[in-house]
Amino acid sequence: MLESVGALTGSPWIYAVVALSVLFDVFVPVLPSGVLVIMSATAAAAAGTGGVPHNVPDILLLTLSAATASVLGDMAAFRLAWRGGERLDRAIARSRRLTTAQERLGAALSRGGGALVVIARFAPAGRSIVSLGAGAAHRKLREFLPWSVLAGLAWAGYSVALGYLGGQWLGATWLATGVSLLALFAAGSLAAFLVRRPRPTA
């Protein structure tokens, strides 16, 4: 698998590439940052199986790179939406998903909870919606940041673990990557269901 992916996974540049991918997919959710993280972690598993003759990514550095970039991307989207502007305000007002996220997130943070931030990190485009919604609603940074950090660590840890364990169990192959990606997409589908589920009425 590593020969097919190329020399990138064996280069120190892999951490920067992963970080940039995770950072910018808050603005362009179609970027396959989760795919890249899992492929890099699967490559790292090859070190323990003797499957590659060259350097592989370090698991801890890979996790920290992805988690840090996730938080920085959240903060960038948060600040952008906070500052707003007429065009951005109109775009948010037209989006039912963003206005709903503002309402749900505001209620959750005001109660001292922010599990929605963590859950949404796994849902497709959920991170973008929550970060922009929190900023547009002018939530306090100290309310949002700790949950963003927890969300970034949870997502990065889960993604890296999937790739690494898949590589350990199935070898550094496309099968291991495919199985790990299916598990990531399954978590995303569950997260999307939980985010969209109507709130219980009091």
PDB file of C-alpha atoms in Angstrom:
ATOM      1  CA  MET A   1       0.000   0.000   0.000  1.00  0.00           C
ATOM      2  CA  LEU A   2       2.750   2.428   0.915  1.00  0.00           C
ATOM      3  CA  GLU A   3       4.364   2.171  -2.507  1.00  0.00           C
ATOM      4  CA  SER A   4       1.013   3.121  -4.033  1.00  0.00           C
ATOM      5  CA  VAL A   5       0.543   6.078  -1.697  1.00  0.00           C
ATOM      6  CA  GLY A   6       4.047   7.248  -2.488  1.00  0.00           C
ATOM      7  CA  ALA A   7       6.914   8.629  -0.467  1.00  0.00           C
ATOM      8  CA  LEU A   8       4.729  11.176   1.341  1.00  0.00           C
ATOM      9  CA  THR A   9       3.873   8.925   4.290  1.00  0.00           C
ATOM     10  CA  GLY A  10       7.579   8.338   4.890  1.00  0.00           C
ATOM     11  CA  SER A  11       8.421  12.044   4.814  1.00  0.00           C
ATOM     12  CA  PRO A  12       8.342  14.553   7.691  1.00  0.00           C
ATOM     13  CA  TRP A  13       6.109  16.645   5.410  1.00  0.00           C
ATOM     14  CA  ILE A  14       3.240  14.253   6.116  1.00  0.00           C
ATOM     15  CA  TYR A  15       2.496  16.109   9.377  1.00  0.00           C
ATOM     16  CA  ALA A  16       2.226  19.450   7.583  1.00  0.00           C
ATOM     17  CA  VAL A  17       0.073  17.965   4.828  1.00  0.00           C
ATOM     18  CA  VAL A  18      -2.255  16.349   7.376  1.00  0.00           C
ATOM     19  CA  ALA A  19      -2.437  19.566   9.401  1.00  0.00           C
ATOM     20  CA  LEU A  20      -3.250  21.718   6.366  1.00  0.00           C
ATOM     21  CA  SER A  21      -5.883  19.267   5.168  1.00  0.00           C
ATOM     22  CA  VAL A  22      -7.601  19.194   8.564  1.00  0.00           C
ATOM     23  CA  LEU A  23      -7.262  22.964   8.992  1.00  0.00           C
ATOM     24  CA  PHE A  24      -8.927  23.876   5.707  1.00  0.00           C
ATOM     25  CA  ASP A  25     -11.666  21.270   5.610  1.00  0.00           C
ATOM     26  CA  VAL A  26     -13.662  23.395   8.046  1.00  0.00           C
ATOM     27  CA  PHE A  27     -14.158  25.755   5.088  1.00  0.00           C
ATOM     28  CA  VAL A  28     -14.204  23.096   2.355  1.00  0.00           C
ATOM     29  CA  PRO A  29     -15.715  19.997   4.015  1.00  0.00           C
ATOM     30  CA  VAL A  30     -15.187  17.875   0.913  1.00  0.00           C
ATOM     31  CA  LEU A  31     -11.438  17.731   1.579  1.00  0.00           C
ATOM     32  CA  PRO A  32     -10.610  14.132   2.579  1.00  0.00           C
ATOM     33  CA  SER A  33      -8.722  14.945   5.772  1.00  0.00           C
ATOM     34  CA  GLY A  34     -10.051  11.867   7.572  1.00  0.00           C
ATOM     35  CA  VAL A  35      -8.919   9.674   4.677  1.00  0.00           C
ATOM     36  CA  LEU A  36      -5.420  11.145   4.826  1.00  0.00           C
ATOM     37  CA  VAL A  37      -5.172  10.701   8.601  1.00  0.00           C
ATOM     38  CA  ILE A  38      -6.259   7.058   8.390  1.00  0.00           C
ATOM     39  CA  MET A  39      -3.894   6.282   5.515  1.00  0.00           C
ATOM     40  CA  SER A  40      -0.997   7.831   7.433  1.00  0.00           C
ATOM     41  CA  ALA A  41      -1.864   5.860  10.572  1.00  0.00           C
ATOM     42  CA  THR A  42      -2.119   2.654   8.542  1.00  0.00           C
ATOM     43  CA  ALA A  43       1.331   3.396   7.177  1.00  0.00           C
ATOM     44  CA  ALA A  44       2.593   3.854  10.747  1.00  0.00           C
ATOM     45  CA  ALA A  45       1.291   0.404  11.645  1.00  0.00           C
ATOM     46  CA  ALA A  46       3.612  -1.045   9.018  1.00  0.00           C
ATOM     47  CA  ALA A  47       6.576  -0.289  11.268  1.00  0.00           C
ATOM     48  CA  GLY A  48       5.342  -2.881  13.715  1.00  0.00           C
ATOM     49  CA  THR A  49       4.664  -5.493  11.038  1.00  0.00           C
ATOM     50  CA  GLY A  50       7.906  -5.088   9.119  1.00  0.00           C
ATOM     51  CA  GLY A  51       5.951  -4.175   6.019  1.00  0.00           C
ATOM     52  CA  VAL A  52       8.032  -1.176   4.931  1.00  0.00           C
ATOM     53  CA  PRO A  53      11.757  -0.483   4.635  1.00  0.00           C
ATOM     54  CA  HIS A  54      11.557   3.254   5.188  1.00  0.00           C
ATOM     55  CA  ASN A  55      10.403   5.705   7.822  1.00  0.00           C
ATOM     56  CA  VAL A  56       6.743   5.879   8.773  1.00  0.00           C
ATOM     57  CA  PRO A  57       4.729   8.553  10.617  1.00  0.00           C
ATOM     58  CA  ASP A  58       4.914   8.757  14.390  1.00  0.00           C
ATOM     59  CA  ILE A  59       1.493   8.023  15.898  1.00  0.00           C
ATOM     60  CA  LEU A  60       1.688  10.646  18.642  1.00  0.00           C
ATOM     61  CA  LEU A  61       2.867  13.410  16.303  1.00  0.00           C
ATOM     62  CA  LEU A  62       0.227  12.456  13.777  1.00  0.00           C
ATOM     63  CA  THR A  63      -2.519  12.665  16.412  1.00  0.00           C
ATOM     64  CA  LEU A  64      -1.264  15.987  17.760  1.00  0.00           C
ATOM     65  CA  SER A  65      -0.947  17.457  14.258  1.00  0.00           C
ATOM     66  CA  ALA A  66      -4.507  16.500  13.347  1.00  0.00           C
ATOM     67  CA  ALA A  67      -5.987  17.602  16.686  1.00  0.00           C
ATOM     68  CA  THR A  68      -4.158  20.945  16.736  1.00  0.00           C
ATOM     69  CA  ALA A  69      -5.151  21.722  13.164  1.00  0.00           C
ATOM     70  CA  SER A  70      -8.747  20.805  13.968  1.00  0.00           C
ATOM     71  CA  VAL A  71      -8.885  23.331  16.818  1.00  0.00           C
ATOM     72  CA  LEU A  72      -7.166  26.047  14.781  1.00  0.00           C
ATOM     73  CA  GLY A  73      -9.636  25.527  11.947  1.00  0.00           C
ATOM     74  CA  ASP A  74     -12.541  25.741  14.380  1.00  0.00           C
ATOM     75  CA  MET A  75     -11.189  28.983  15.790  1.00  0.00           C
ATOM     76  CA  ALA A  76     -10.694  30.470  12.329  1.00  0.00           C
ATOM     77  CA  ALA A  77     -14.300  29.693  11.357  1.00  0.00           C
ATOM     78  CA  PHE A  78     -15.528  30.902  14.753  1.00  0.00           C
ATOM     79  CA  ARG A  79     -13.734  34.252  14.439  1.00  0.00           C
ATOM     80  CA  LEU A  80     -14.818  34.693  10.819  1.00  0.00           C
ATOM     81  CA  ALA A  81     -18.455  34.197  11.729  1.00  0.00           C
ATOM     82  CA  TRP A  82     -18.082  36.346  14.856  1.00  0.00           C
ATOM     83  CA  ARG A  83     -16.882  39.309  12.814  1.00  0.00           C
ATOM     84  CA  GLY A  84     -19.615  38.584  10.331  1.00  0.00           C
ATOM     85  CA  GLY A  85     -20.481  41.012   7.635  1.00  0.00           C
ATOM     86  CA  GLU A  86     -23.633  41.514   5.649  1.00  0.00           C
ATOM     87  CA  ARG A  87     -22.933  38.773   3.113  1.00  0.00           C
ATOM     88  CA  LEU A  88     -22.032  36.199   5.753  1.00  0.00           C
ATOM     89  CA  ASP A  89     -24.994  37.154   7.928  1.00  0.00           C
ATOM     90  CA  ARG A  90     -27.356  36.752   4.971  1.00  0.00           C
ATOM     91  CA  ALA A  91     -25.822  33.386   4.068  1.00  0.00           C
ATOM     92  CA  ILE A  92     -26.245  32.113   7.627  1.00  0.00           C
ATOM     93  CA  ALA A  93     -29.799  33.443   7.826  1.00  0.00           C
ATOM     94  CA  ARG A  94     -30.669  31.547   4.633  1.00  0.00           C
ATOM     95  CA  SER A  95     -29.233  28.278   5.967  1.00  0.00           C
ATOM     96  CA  ARG A  96     -31.673  26.305   8.079  1.00  0.00           C
ATOM     97  CA  ARG A  97     -28.841  24.044   9.265  1.00  0.00           C
ATOM     98  CA  LEU A  98     -26.790  26.986  10.510  1.00  0.00           C
ATOM     99  CA  THR A  99     -29.669  28.723  12.246  1.00  0.00           C
ATOM    100  CA  THR A 100     -30.697  25.456  13.897  1.00  0.00           C
ATOM    101  CA  ALA A 101     -27.096  24.886  14.991  1.00  0.00           C
ATOM    102  CA  GLN A 102     -27.014  28.359  16.532  1.00  0.00           C
ATOM    103  CA  GLU A 103     -30.097  27.632  18.585  1.00  0.00           C
ATOM    104  CA  ARG A 104     -29.098  24.154  19.716  1.00  0.00           C
ATOM    105  CA  LEU A 105     -25.486  25.044  20.409  1.00  0.00           C
ATOM    106  CA  GLY A 106     -26.411  28.187  22.288  1.00  0.00           C
ATOM    107  CA  ALA A 107     -28.763  26.257  24.544  1.00  0.00           C
ATOM    108  CA  ALA A 108     -26.182  23.515  25.143  1.00  0.00           C
ATOM    109  CA  LEU A 109     -23.343  25.900  25.992  1.00  0.00           C
ATOM    110  CA  SER A 110     -25.520  28.018  28.253  1.00  0.00           C
ATOM    111  CA  ARG A 111     -26.268  24.886  30.279  1.00  0.00           C
ATOM    112  CA  GLY A 112     -22.554  24.256  30.709  1.00  0.00           C
ATOM    113  CA  GLY A 113     -22.464  21.413  28.224  1.00  0.00           C
ATOM    114  CA  GLY A 114     -21.076  21.153  24.748  1.00  0.00           C
ATOM    115  CA  ALA A 115     -21.281  17.494  23.765  1.00  0.00           C
ATOM    116  CA  LEU A 116     -22.908  18.693  20.552  1.00  0.00           C
ATOM    117  CA  VAL A 117     -19.560  20.223  19.521  1.00  0.00           C
ATOM    118  CA  VAL A 118     -17.826  16.868  20.000  1.00  0.00           C
ATOM    119  CA  ILE A 119     -20.530  14.843  18.247  1.00  0.00           C
ATOM    120  CA  ALA A 120     -20.725  17.266  15.318  1.00  0.00           C
ATOM    121  CA  ARG A 121     -16.965  16.914  14.735  1.00  0.00           C
ATOM    122  CA  PHE A 122     -17.586  13.411  13.417  1.00  0.00           C
ATOM    123  CA  ALA A 123     -20.572  14.329  11.218  1.00  0.00           C
ATOM    124  CA  PRO A 124     -20.044  15.362   7.586  1.00  0.00           C
ATOM    125  CA  ALA A 125     -19.786  19.181   7.547  1.00  0.00           C
ATOM    126  CA  GLY A 126     -20.859  19.178  11.213  1.00  0.00           C
ATOM    127  CA  ARG A 127     -17.678  20.875  12.322  1.00  0.00           C
ATOM    128  CA  SER A 128     -18.233  23.721   9.858  1.00  0.00           C
ATOM    129  CA  ILE A 129     -21.854  24.226  10.872  1.00  0.00           C
ATOM    130  CA  VAL A 130     -21.128  24.241  14.606  1.00  0.00           C
ATOM    131  CA  SER A 131     -18.049  26.497  14.422  1.00  0.00           C
ATOM    132  CA  LEU A 132     -19.741  29.033  12.156  1.00  0.00           C
ATOM    133  CA  GLY A 133     -22.948  28.821  14.169  1.00  0.00           C
ATOM    134  CA  ALA A 134     -21.158  29.462  17.443  1.00  0.00           C
ATOM    135  CA  GLY A 135     -19.325  32.451  16.012  1.00  0.00           C
ATOM    136  CA  ALA A 136     -22.395  33.947  14.357  1.00  0.00           C
ATOM    137  CA  ALA A 137     -24.310  33.612  17.624  1.00  0.00           C
ATOM    138  CA  HIS A 138     -21.442  35.428  19.419  1.00  0.00           C
ATOM    139  CA  ARG A 139     -20.931  32.665  21.935  1.00  0.00           C
ATOM    140  CA  LYS A 140     -18.120  33.304  24.397  1.00  0.00           C
ATOM    141  CA  LEU A 141     -14.792  31.806  23.364  1.00  0.00           C
ATOM    142  CA  ARG A 142     -14.265  30.288  26.799  1.00  0.00           C
ATOM    143  CA  GLU A 143     -17.520  28.376  26.330  1.00  0.00           C
ATOM    144  CA  PHE A 144     -16.637  27.037  22.905  1.00  0.00           C
ATOM    145  CA  LEU A 145     -12.853  26.490  22.971  1.00  0.00           C
ATOM    146  CA  PRO A 146     -12.649  23.658  25.565  1.00  0.00           C
ATOM    147  CA  TRP A 147     -15.233  21.648  23.653  1.00  0.00           C
ATOM    148  CA  SER A 148     -13.432  22.316  20.389  1.00  0.00           C
ATOM    149  CA  VAL A 149     -10.206  20.974  21.923  1.00  0.00           C
ATOM    150  CA  LEU A 150     -12.015  17.886  23.203  1.00  0.00           C
ATOM    151  CA  ALA A 151     -13.664  17.379  19.810  1.00  0.00           C
ATOM    152  CA  GLY A 152     -10.345  17.694  17.974  1.00  0.00           C
ATOM    153  CA  LEU A 153      -8.610  15.226  20.280  1.00  0.00           C
ATOM    154  CA  ALA A 154     -11.497  12.755  20.108  1.00  0.00           C
ATOM    155  CA  TRP A 155     -11.718  12.872  16.314  1.00  0.00           C
ATOM    156  CA  ALA A 156      -7.960  12.719  15.754  1.00  0.00           C
ATOM    157  CA  GLY A 157      -7.506   9.936  18.303  1.00  0.00           C
ATOM    158  CA  TYR A 158     -10.350   7.903  16.821  1.00  0.00           C
ATOM    159  CA  SER A 159      -9.150   8.339  13.237  1.00  0.00           C
ATOM    160  CA  VAL A 160      -5.534   7.503  14.031  1.00  0.00           C
ATOM    161  CA  ALA A 161      -6.564   4.510  16.134  1.00  0.00           C
ATOM    162  CA  LEU A 162      -8.725   3.178  13.312  1.00  0.00           C
ATOM    163  CA  GLY A 163      -5.906   3.396  10.801  1.00  0.00           C
ATOM    164  CA  TYR A 164      -3.263   2.033  13.144  1.00  0.00           C
ATOM    165  CA  LEU A 165      -5.292  -0.891  14.488  1.00  0.00           C
ATOM    166  CA  GLY A 166      -6.538  -1.727  11.006  1.00  0.00           C
ATOM    167  CA  GLY A 167      -2.947  -1.831   9.803  1.00  0.00           C
ATOM    168  CA  GLN A 168      -1.909  -3.988  12.753  1.00  0.00           C
ATOM    169  CA  TRP A 169      -4.698  -6.505  12.251  1.00  0.00           C
ATOM    170  CA  LEU A 170      -4.972  -6.589   8.467  1.00  0.00           C
ATOM    171  CA  GLY A 171      -1.527  -5.383   7.423  1.00  0.00           C
ATOM    172  CA  ALA A 172      -0.591  -2.175   5.651  1.00  0.00           C
ATOM    173  CA  THR A 173      -2.945  -2.824   2.763  1.00  0.00           C
ATOM    174  CA  TRP A 174      -5.826  -1.134   0.991  1.00  0.00           C
ATOM    175  CA  LEU A 175      -8.142  -3.586   2.785  1.00  0.00           C
ATOM    176  CA  ALA A 176      -7.051  -2.220   6.159  1.00  0.00           C
ATOM    177  CA  THR A 177      -7.565   1.334   4.946  1.00  0.00           C
ATOM    178  CA  GLY A 178     -10.995   0.493   3.517  1.00  0.00           C
ATOM    179  CA  VAL A 179     -12.197  -1.185   6.717  1.00  0.00           C
ATOM    180  CA  SER A 180     -10.940   1.761   8.794  1.00  0.00           C
ATOM    181  CA  LEU A 181     -12.684   4.256   6.510  1.00  0.00           C
ATOM    182  CA  LEU A 182     -15.939   2.328   6.773  1.00  0.00           C
ATOM    183  CA  ALA A 183     -15.694   2.588  10.564  1.00  0.00           C
ATOM    184  CA  LEU A 184     -15.028   6.333  10.277  1.00  0.00           C
ATOM    185  CA  PHE A 185     -18.002   6.837   7.952  1.00  0.00           C
ATOM    186  CA  ALA A 186     -20.198   4.766  10.278  1.00  0.00           C
ATOM    187  CA  ALA A 187     -19.272   7.062  13.165  1.00  0.00           C
ATOM    188  CA  GLY A 188     -20.031  10.041  10.931  1.00  0.00           C
ATOM    189  CA  SER A 189     -23.458   8.686  10.046  1.00  0.00           C
ATOM    190  CA  LEU A 190     -24.279   8.091  13.710  1.00  0.00           C
ATOM    191  CA  ALA A 191     -23.062  11.577  14.623  1.00  0.00           C
ATOM    192  CA  ALA A 192     -25.166  13.118  11.844  1.00  0.00           C
ATOM    193  CA  PHE A 193     -28.235  11.307  13.172  1.00  0.00           C
ATOM    194  CA  LEU A 194     -27.599  12.516  16.718  1.00  0.00           C
ATOM    195  CA  VAL A 195     -27.022  16.116  15.600  1.00  0.00           C
ATOM    196  CA  ARG A 196     -30.214  16.199  13.542  1.00  0.00           C
ATOM    197  CA  ARG A 197     -32.357  14.442  16.139  1.00  0.00           C
ATOM    198  CA  PRO A 198     -35.021  16.797  17.469  1.00  0.00           C
ATOM    199  CA  ARG A 199     -34.514  18.065  20.992  1.00  0.00           C
ATOM    200  CA  PRO A 200     -36.929  16.663  23.582  1.00  0.00           C
ATOM    201  CA  THR A 201     -39.487  19.229  24.592  1.00  0.00           C
ATOM    202  CA  ALA A 202     -39.771  20.073  28.262  1.00  0.00           C
TER     203      ALA A 202
END
